[in-house]
């Protein structure tokens, strides 16, 4: 379970990086969803 949680964290971090680079709101929404911040 820890590996899956860590993988989700890495995916969320990648989504945040893409949001910062592109300014695309979709990446921000993906980041929030992966972090459980609905």
Coordinates of C-alpha atoms in Angstrom, one line a residue:
X1 CA 0.0 0.0 0.0
X2 CA 2.9 2.4 0.8
X3 CA 4.2 2.0 -2.7
X4 CA 0.9 2.9 -4.3
X5 CA 0.6 5.9 -2.0
X6 CA 4.2 7.0 -2.9
X7 CA 3.4 6.5 -6.6
X8 CA 0.3 8.6 -6.3
X9 CA 2.4 11.3 -4.6
X10 CA 4.9 11.3 -7.5
X11 CA 2.1 11.5 -10.0
X12 CA 0.6 14.4 -8.1
X13 CA 3.9 16.2 -8.0
X14 CA 4.2 15.7 -11.8
X15 CA 0.8 17.1 -12.3
X16 CA 1.8 20.2 -10.2
X17 CA 5.0 20.7 -12.2
X18 CA 3.0 20.5 -15.4
X19 CA 0.5 23.1 -14.0
X20 CA 3.4 25.4 -13.2
X21 CA 4.9 25.0 -16.6
X22 CA 1.7 25.3 -18.7
X23 CA -0.8 27.1 -16.4
X24 CA -3.4 24.6 -17.6
X25 CA -6.1 24.3 -14.9
X26 CA -6.7 20.7 -15.8
X27 CA -3.3 19.8 -14.3
X28 CA -4.2 21.7 -11.1
X29 CA -7.5 19.8 -10.8
X30 CA -5.7 16.5 -11.4
X31 CA -3.2 17.5 -8.6
X32 CA -6.0 18.3 -6.2
X33 CA -7.8 15.0 -7.0
X34 CA -4.6 12.9 -6.5
X35 CA -3.9 14.6 -3.2
X36 CA -7.5 14.0 -2.0
X37 CA -8.3 17.7 -1.8
X38 CA -11.8 17.9 -3.2

